[in-house]
């Protein structure tokens, strides 16, 4: 197997055993990144950074001074500030922005020995579910339907470049961020694994803010074990983030076990929704059987406010976005439109030129729901709904340890199929958003292929801080699903 | 509740996003679609429910009131579209 198709665990162990050098690993991935440009997954390639980290890893191996991710090159979502390397959040308004600092999460990965292959394409400011709102253009999924057609499919979003890079062997693992499904839905669409930890596990410092009460970083990779390895090296207390949790980071990889005896898995009846393809529900049923086979007991649960999660999210997330994105004013960094007379006109012209249509739409909605006279009717109402949604989970978790659902209500769709209808696009995240609103750890694991030959994911939601439970159930599914399908290389 | 073009124009002004009349007109139905959809929340009785403020219980920390960085003016100005004499420069505000 060529190096760029190996898992992080195999690369790490093979490198340590002397089967290959870190330099060989980096060269293999640098070549795959270059050969995969047709997918538009990377916005910036940094092959020299990958090689420099590899050389350091090879020296560290000589010196017997290995770190947890020595020899592993990673892709970094463009939302993360990376020192001296363009960090634009997929937006024209940040074109050319080179931060003089490094985000806490990417800094921790580098301190653990990882190299950087480049920055990964994404929906503009992570607002989107198809990667089509990016100022760099859409990412093309490596997957094609098996209908003989050649339709370009979305890898999902907002972490679309991240997902496509892993699925195409252009990175063994990547960072993603998840505000309302942006790690899990693209992972499901591309047949890879991704986990969003409990809100507060990963520092948000240096991650471009979208909706601060929801944003969480997390890893995406080929396997559950690889996600555990990366997550351990991304989490941890950071005094620079006021919502960072001051807790030790568990050893999730060492704690992996697919024996689910004594675990109760809840199946929420409200997640069987109308209009979802039968194949999605059939996969869900297989997932239930796999978890039973691993020793878990299945219990039916109710999350009564599920149908209100999406509309709640589409008040809260735009409201927070409208506040966070007020900083893009053309004064301190990024784009500035000149040729206008007043400061106010400069703000308005800069933001009109720099933001794309979906970002403007969300800023507008957010501004409206926070404005005088509407604040209570929309924003306060949504915050009350969020209390009820969180309470639903708390009550369900009295009867179960984990929750199993599908990740997304469909397989990957074609580019431009949903761009004209914002509400249809928002519905992609119907299963992902409730866990985001409740701050809970949640993961997508590949479960199988649909009749068109496209990957489908299963979604596990855990109690707060129980990433281990989520990872273990994910491992149980992974072992039983036997998902080895790969997109046939056409790029 | 639904909005008309004047209200959308007002929101655009609050949000500091310049919009042509055509853009405003195009946004009115999109805006109303989304608002109409979120109004289903009105079906739920939330009287007496506390709005959520922190999704995971956490206490706000105080740090010591000391300078812990500084002397990085050139870093701060590095990405400015227009920096002059060590300051961010903007169009003239006072005539």
XYZ file of C-alpha atoms in Angstrom:
586
model
C 0.000 0.000 0.000
C 1.417 3.376 -0.904
C 2.199 5.553 2.087
C -0.476 8.149 1.322
C -3.213 5.526 1.750
C -2.101 4.340 5.185
C -3.755 5.299 8.466
C -2.080 7.626 10.945
C -1.588 4.731 13.362
C 0.146 2.650 10.661
C 2.289 5.597 9.551
C 3.285 6.346 13.127
C 4.068 2.747 13.988
C 5.840 2.023 10.692
C 7.919 5.173 11.026
C 8.887 4.235 14.573
C 9.766 0.696 13.523
C 12.059 2.087 10.829
C 10.039 0.749 7.881
C 10.104 4.168 6.242
C 11.281 7.668 7.030
C 9.192 10.727 7.828
C 10.665 12.293 4.708
C 9.242 9.472 2.589
C 5.843 9.989 4.194
C 5.897 13.737 3.561
C 7.052 13.283 -0.025
C 4.279 10.785 -0.682
C 1.625 13.190 0.591
C 3.150 16.251 -1.074
C 2.957 14.366 -4.380
C -0.658 13.343 -3.712
C -1.585 16.948 -2.882
C -0.053 18.157 -6.118
C -1.687 15.391 -8.161
C -5.077 16.124 -6.596
C -5.422 19.788 -7.535
C -8.482 19.021 -9.644
C -10.396 18.454 -6.390
C -9.675 22.023 -5.212
C -9.284 20.704 -1.661
C -6.293 22.851 -0.716
C -6.278 26.636 -0.843
C -2.565 26.810 -0.003
C 0.016 24.049 -0.334
C 2.958 24.089 2.076
C 5.180 21.211 0.940
C 8.279 22.833 2.470
C 6.618 22.962 5.896
C 5.742 19.276 5.599
C 9.315 18.416 4.639
C 10.828 20.537 7.416
C 8.688 18.781 10.033
C 9.593 15.427 8.464
C 13.304 16.176 8.643
C 12.885 17.151 12.292
C 11.013 13.893 12.898
C 13.735 11.836 11.248
C 16.334 13.539 13.427
C 14.164 13.017 16.507
C 13.954 9.306 15.685
C 17.743 9.163 15.476
C 18.018 10.941 18.790
C 15.321 8.804 20.425
C 13.240 11.913 21.069
C 9.940 11.118 19.359
C 6.741 13.044 19.993
C 3.198 11.669 19.618
C 2.741 12.856 16.017
C 6.346 12.804 14.820
C 6.375 11.950 11.135
C 2.669 12.656 10.531
C 1.774 15.425 8.060
C -1.702 16.958 8.362
C -3.973 19.286 6.456
C -5.301 22.314 8.350
C -8.702 23.838 7.639
C -8.369 27.414 6.411
C -10.349 28.588 9.471
C -7.288 28.048 11.691
C -4.780 30.866 11.974
C -1.396 29.534 10.879
C 1.609 31.757 11.408
C 2.857 33.364 8.206
C 0.543 31.259 5.998
C -2.624 32.596 4.394
C -5.586 32.076 6.720
C -8.678 33.362 4.994
C -11.609 31.293 6.192
C -12.590 30.791 2.573
C -13.456 34.480 2.230
C -12.413 37.281 -0.085
C -12.572 39.667 2.834
C -9.517 37.934 4.356
C -7.611 37.336 1.092
C -3.917 37.558 1.756
C -4.260 37.616 5.551
C -1.138 36.079 7.063
C -1.510 35.859 10.826
C 1.588 36.660 12.882
C 0.393 33.994 15.351
C -0.702 30.343 15.401
C -4.047 28.984 16.615
C -3.827 26.978 19.823
C -5.089 23.765 18.193
C -2.800 23.827 15.146
C 0.049 24.910 17.443
C -0.542 21.908 19.689
C -0.517 19.551 16.702
C 2.761 21.041 15.493
C 4.237 20.892 18.993
C 3.296 17.194 18.992
C 5.521 16.768 15.942
C 2.975 16.990 13.106
C 3.831 18.700 9.835
C 1.521 20.821 7.710
C 0.657 19.909 4.122
C -1.381 23.040 3.498
C -4.621 24.867 4.187
C -7.927 23.293 3.317
C -10.812 24.784 1.388
C -14.098 25.356 3.206
C -17.397 27.164 2.969
C -16.900 30.896 3.535
C -16.626 31.445 7.310
C -17.856 27.829 7.665
C -21.332 28.891 6.539
C -22.537 26.177 4.231
C -23.082 22.451 3.881
C -21.602 21.857 0.433
C -18.356 23.873 0.268
C -19.932 25.905 -2.536
C -19.879 29.225 -0.679
C -16.046 29.300 -0.675
C -14.359 32.260 -2.343
C -11.967 29.680 -3.853
C -14.783 27.784 -5.538
C -16.269 24.447 -4.574
C -14.311 21.367 -3.577
C -15.080 18.382 -5.811
C -15.689 15.120 -4.005
C -13.433 12.251 -5.057
C -16.600 10.113 -5.119
C -18.779 9.638 -8.202
C -22.163 7.988 -8.554
C -22.086 4.550 -10.140
C -24.720 5.517 -12.713
C -22.188 5.997 -15.489
C -22.720 9.742 -15.340
C -19.915 12.040 -14.418
C -21.748 14.509 -12.153
C -19.451 16.440 -9.832
C -20.582 15.831 -6.242
C -20.123 17.881 -3.114
C -17.868 16.535 -0.346
C -20.230 18.289 2.084
C -19.368 21.266 4.199
C -18.253 23.336 5.738
C -15.118 21.165 6.176
C -15.326 20.033 2.532
C -11.646 20.414 1.663
C -10.750 18.537 4.857
C -13.063 15.645 3.974
C -12.007 15.424 0.330
C -8.309 15.513 1.254
C -8.607 12.522 3.578
C -10.894 10.582 1.227
C -8.500 11.124 -1.694
C -5.310 10.217 0.208
C -4.097 13.832 0.171
C -3.712 13.846 3.975
C -3.859 11.055 6.557
C -5.781 13.330 8.907
C -6.967 16.910 9.073
C -8.483 19.477 11.350
C -12.104 20.415 10.905
C -14.487 22.609 12.804
C -18.106 21.914 13.594
C -20.689 24.580 14.407
C -23.781 22.677 13.263
C -22.449 19.545 11.588
C -19.455 20.820 9.616
C -17.215 17.895 10.622
C -19.806 15.121 10.678
C -21.794 15.738 7.484
C -18.704 15.985 5.202
C -17.198 12.932 6.928
C -20.393 11.005 6.118
C -20.454 12.236 2.510
C -16.878 11.111 1.837
C -16.703 7.816 3.731
C -14.364 8.985 6.478
C -14.555 9.439 10.253
C -14.841 12.696 12.169
C -15.540 13.699 15.752
C -16.671 16.935 17.352
C -15.698 16.851 21.037
C -17.614 18.387 23.918
C -17.836 22.178 23.629
C -14.815 23.580 25.471
C -12.459 20.615 24.940
C -10.613 22.325 22.063
C -9.513 25.902 22.430
C -11.171 28.292 19.997
C -8.244 30.708 20.198
C -6.972 31.486 16.717
C -9.934 29.836 15.011
C -11.900 32.366 12.974
C -15.146 32.820 14.905
C -18.499 31.976 13.327
C -20.921 31.228 16.204
C -18.822 31.223 19.343
C -21.239 29.302 21.575
C -21.286 26.433 19.058
C -17.884 26.385 17.309
C -15.692 23.385 18.161
C -12.625 22.005 16.430
C -12.162 18.292 15.873
C -10.245 15.779 13.779
C -11.241 13.969 10.586
C -9.362 10.869 9.489
C -9.818 7.382 8.062
C -10.414 5.490 11.272
C -11.726 5.883 14.787
C -8.259 5.190 16.189
C -6.763 7.954 14.041
C -9.411 10.364 15.311
C -8.567 9.401 18.901
C -4.855 9.999 18.250
C -5.464 13.448 16.760
C -8.100 14.480 19.290
C -5.712 13.774 22.189
C -3.273 16.191 20.626
C -5.837 18.919 19.888
C -7.665 19.176 23.232
C -6.570 20.761 26.476
C -7.072 23.798 28.661
C -6.160 27.146 27.186
C -6.341 30.285 29.329
C -6.704 32.310 26.113
C -10.222 30.936 25.524
C -12.730 31.903 28.219
C -14.872 28.836 27.440
C -11.968 26.372 27.488
C -12.568 23.538 29.963
C -9.885 23.210 32.632
C -9.802 19.411 32.599
C -7.123 16.823 31.920
C -7.155 15.265 28.430
C -8.013 11.554 28.624
C -5.870 8.987 26.821
C -8.553 8.153 24.306
C -6.424 5.940 22.097
C -5.279 3.742 24.982
C -8.876 3.624 26.200
C -10.320 2.301 22.920
C -12.476 -0.787 23.331
C -15.260 -2.032 21.102
C -16.762 -4.158 23.871
C -20.048 -2.380 24.639
C -21.344 -4.774 27.305
C -23.346 -2.855 29.873
C -23.825 0.134 27.553
C -27.299 1.259 26.626
C -27.747 2.928 23.251
C -30.753 5.157 22.730
C -32.650 5.335 19.435
C -34.567 8.621 19.262
C -37.930 8.149 17.612
C -38.033 11.765 16.398
C -35.092 11.110 14.062
C -37.248 8.933 11.803
C -38.391 11.819 9.651
C -40.492 11.953 6.554
C -38.829 12.180 3.178
C -35.575 10.534 4.259
C -34.527 7.820 1.766
C -35.260 4.283 2.941
C -31.576 3.430 2.543
C -30.720 5.850 5.345
C -33.127 4.175 7.736
C -31.961 0.722 6.601
C -28.375 1.659 7.454
C -29.552 2.960 10.809
C -31.160 -0.446 11.471
C -27.902 -2.186 10.564
C -26.096 0.115 12.970
C -28.470 -0.952 15.715
C -27.681 -4.614 14.986
C -23.928 -3.932 15.012
C -24.095 -2.247 18.402
C -26.214 -5.107 19.784
C -23.619 -7.510 18.447
C -20.968 -5.545 20.350
C -22.890 -6.146 23.560
C -24.950 -2.970 23.853
C -28.556 -2.893 24.928
C -30.850 -0.876 22.651
C -33.487 1.382 24.189
C -36.065 3.590 22.512
C -35.840 7.209 23.627
C -37.561 10.481 22.869
C -36.015 13.877 22.148
C -39.277 15.802 21.817
C -37.898 19.140 20.614
C -35.830 17.690 17.756
C -37.857 19.339 14.986
C -37.215 22.751 16.507
C -33.428 22.366 16.602
C -32.777 23.617 13.066
C -34.906 26.779 13.297
C -33.369 27.449 16.725
C -29.913 27.056 15.228
C -30.757 29.392 12.353
C -31.503 32.155 14.823
C -28.605 31.618 17.213
C -25.842 30.948 14.678
C -26.613 33.970 12.448
C -27.034 36.201 15.520
C -23.593 35.263 16.813
C -22.164 35.482 13.300
C -23.492 39.002 12.809
C -21.658 40.074 15.964
C -18.461 38.159 15.245
C -18.208 39.282 11.627
C -18.605 42.946 12.568
C -14.818 42.950 12.923
C -14.352 42.802 9.133
C -14.457 46.520 8.543
C -11.525 47.092 6.210
C -9.502 48.865 8.894
C -7.173 46.407 10.596
C -6.738 43.515 8.164
C -8.123 42.034 5.027
C -9.860 43.732 2.153
C -10.552 47.465 1.989
C -12.658 49.076 -0.698
C -11.341 52.500 -1.537
C -12.890 55.183 -3.701
C -15.596 56.067 -1.186
C -15.616 59.294 0.788
C -16.691 58.500 4.334
C -15.661 55.937 6.917
C -19.200 54.537 7.037
C -19.267 54.129 3.266
C -15.910 52.399 3.421
C -17.258 49.843 5.918
C -20.355 49.167 3.819
C -18.505 48.989 0.497
C -15.793 46.742 1.946
C -18.304 44.317 3.419
C -20.410 44.325 0.249
C -17.354 43.450 -1.845
C -15.743 41.034 0.599
C -18.596 38.808 1.753
C -20.364 36.224 -0.409
C -24.130 35.815 -0.703
C -24.637 33.217 2.057
C -22.509 35.139 4.550
C -24.429 38.346 3.808
C -27.717 36.479 4.186
C -26.721 35.186 7.615
C -25.338 38.518 8.810
C -28.601 40.148 7.741
C -30.779 37.552 9.484
C -28.598 37.770 12.580
C -28.715 41.555 12.615
C -32.483 41.447 12.290
C -33.090 38.946 15.113
C -30.861 40.979 17.432
C -32.368 44.347 16.518
C -34.527 46.460 18.812
C -38.086 45.198 18.888
C -37.282 41.701 17.608
C -34.662 40.517 20.089
C -37.078 38.832 22.487
C -39.318 37.384 19.802
C -36.429 35.678 18.038
C -33.171 35.589 19.952
C -34.451 35.122 23.497
C -37.015 32.632 22.204
C -34.246 30.638 20.531
C -32.120 30.650 23.677
C -35.104 29.279 25.611
C -35.527 26.590 22.951
C -31.877 25.748 23.373
C -32.510 25.132 27.078
C -35.325 22.732 26.162
C -33.201 20.914 23.571
C -30.371 20.478 26.070
C -32.889 19.257 28.643
C -34.199 16.659 26.139
C -30.724 15.146 25.976
C -30.239 15.272 29.755
C -33.477 13.372 30.239
C -32.696 10.845 27.502
C -29.291 10.157 29.045
C -30.996 8.936 32.211
C -32.051 5.917 30.156
C -29.036 5.477 27.913
C -25.284 6.112 27.623
C -25.128 6.937 23.927
C -27.436 7.842 21.078
C -27.285 6.387 17.554
C -28.776 8.184 14.522
C -27.927 8.639 10.844
C -25.440 11.461 10.228
C -27.200 13.130 7.305
C -30.591 12.728 5.624
C -29.046 11.840 2.227
C -25.843 10.818 0.524
C -23.719 13.489 -1.184
C -25.640 15.570 -3.708
C -24.487 17.172 -6.924
C -22.838 20.577 -7.022
C -25.373 23.381 -7.543
C -28.336 21.073 -6.801
C -29.243 22.901 -3.603
C -27.585 26.298 -3.881
C -30.746 28.063 -5.014
C -32.731 27.004 -1.944
C -31.144 27.972 1.391
C -33.719 26.057 3.430
C -33.124 22.798 1.504
C -29.413 23.253 2.154
C -29.977 23.887 5.875
C -31.921 20.598 6.174
C -28.696 18.676 5.571
C -27.787 19.237 9.178
C -31.099 18.140 10.681
C -29.492 15.218 12.560
C -26.251 17.017 13.414
C -27.503 20.307 14.836
C -29.235 19.147 18.053
C -25.966 17.784 19.510
C -24.260 21.066 18.599
C -26.900 23.097 20.410
C -26.396 20.875 23.471
C -22.565 21.057 23.287
C -22.290 17.253 23.223
C -19.543 15.091 21.703
C -20.671 13.486 18.443
C -19.046 11.467 15.714
C -19.737 10.189 12.203
C -18.464 6.757 11.178
C -18.875 5.265 7.686
C -21.547 2.574 7.625
C -21.797 1.530 3.994
C -22.593 2.594 0.447
C -25.996 3.461 -0.967
C -27.365 2.050 -4.222
C -25.532 4.780 -6.133
C -22.244 3.680 -4.613
C -21.949 6.695 -2.312
C -20.926 6.551 1.371
C -23.418 6.927 4.212
C -22.501 7.676 7.816
C -23.771 6.679 11.231
C -23.846 9.268 13.980
C -23.107 8.717 17.655
C -23.909 11.307 20.305
C -22.444 10.984 23.810
C -22.915 12.516 27.214
C -20.878 15.607 27.840
C -17.171 14.769 28.235
C -17.764 11.147 27.207
C -15.704 11.201 24.033
C -14.415 7.765 25.037
C -17.900 6.283 24.903
C -18.489 7.830 21.490
C -15.143 6.599 20.139
C -15.689 3.090 21.515
C -19.136 2.741 19.949
C -17.673 4.177 16.738
C -14.987 1.492 16.847
C -17.627 -1.211 17.339
C -19.423 0.018 14.216
C -16.191 0.362 12.258
C -15.170 -3.232 13.035
C -18.550 -4.580 11.929
C -19.294 -2.328 8.960
C -16.044 -3.391 7.300
C -16.089 -0.201 5.263
C -13.100 -0.404 2.933
C -14.574 1.300 -0.136
C -12.534 4.068 -1.713
C -13.311 6.525 -4.435
C -11.832 5.245 -7.667
C -9.071 7.619 -8.690
C -10.123 9.853 -11.615
C -8.266 13.038 -10.677
C -43.749 38.746 10.985
C -42.568 39.580 7.505
C -40.288 42.285 6.202
C -40.523 44.648 3.246
C -37.803 46.256 1.156
C -37.492 49.269 3.473
C -36.901 47.035 6.468
C -34.304 44.978 4.590
C -32.591 48.232 3.590
C -32.578 49.286 7.248
C -31.063 45.950 8.349
C -28.411 46.269 5.629
C -27.572 49.707 6.991
C -27.294 48.337 10.547
C -25.088 45.519 9.251
C -22.952 47.955 7.225
C -23.413 46.077 3.966
C -23.957 48.215 0.869
C -26.821 46.836 -1.232
C -28.315 47.908 -4.527
C -32.085 48.169 -4.875
C -32.033 44.964 -6.928
C -30.145 43.132 -4.176
C -32.595 44.391 -1.575
C -35.551 43.252 -3.679
C -33.980 39.824 -4.153
C -33.375 39.452 -0.436
C -36.951 40.254 0.657
C -38.458 36.851 -0.270
C -35.390 34.939 1.002
C -35.607 36.793 4.281
C -39.308 36.104 4.614
C -38.855 32.418 3.782
C -36.337 32.008 6.561
C -38.326 34.089 9.052
C -41.511 32.176 8.206
C -39.680 28.915 8.810
C -38.178 29.890 12.185
C -41.540 31.155 13.375
C -42.582 27.540 13.977
C -40.822 28.020 17.311
C -43.969 29.899 18.324
C -45.683 26.494 18.645
C -43.626 25.764 21.758
C -44.626 27.198 25.109
C -41.429 28.579 26.602
C -42.976 30.579 29.422
C -40.887 30.162 32.537
C -37.964 28.579 30.649
C -34.618 30.215 31.346
C -32.697 31.175 28.198
C -29.525 29.118 27.915
C -26.368 31.087 28.623
C -23.616 28.469 28.898
C -23.954 25.167 27.096
C -21.418 23.366 29.286
C -21.173 24.460 32.910
C -18.045 26.467 33.337
C -17.003 29.313 35.561
C -15.608 32.517 34.184
C -12.058 32.914 35.301
C -10.353 36.117 36.317
C -6.754 36.567 35.355
C -4.289 38.733 37.187
C -4.466 42.321 36.023
C -0.984 42.417 34.533
C 0.422 43.199 31.132
C 1.228 39.846 29.540
C 2.075 40.958 26.051
C 2.757 44.216 24.270
C 5.485 45.768 22.146
C 4.089 44.013 19.081
C 2.883 47.071 17.178
C 4.464 46.014 13.919
C 2.813 42.581 14.173
C -0.551 44.206 14.780
C -0.170 46.583 11.840
C 1.334 43.977 9.529
C -1.969 43.104 7.837
C -3.476 46.603 7.815
C -4.713 47.799 4.414
C -3.357 51.243 5.286
C -0.961 51.837 8.186
C 0.628 55.250 8.665
C 3.026 56.488 11.361
C 2.337 53.412 13.476
C -1.450 53.760 13.302
C -4.344 52.305 11.342
C -5.344 54.926 8.783
C -8.962 55.499 7.713
C -10.775 58.075 5.572
C -11.007 61.478 7.231
C -13.771 61.530 9.884
C -13.585 65.201 10.995
C -13.364 67.969 8.412
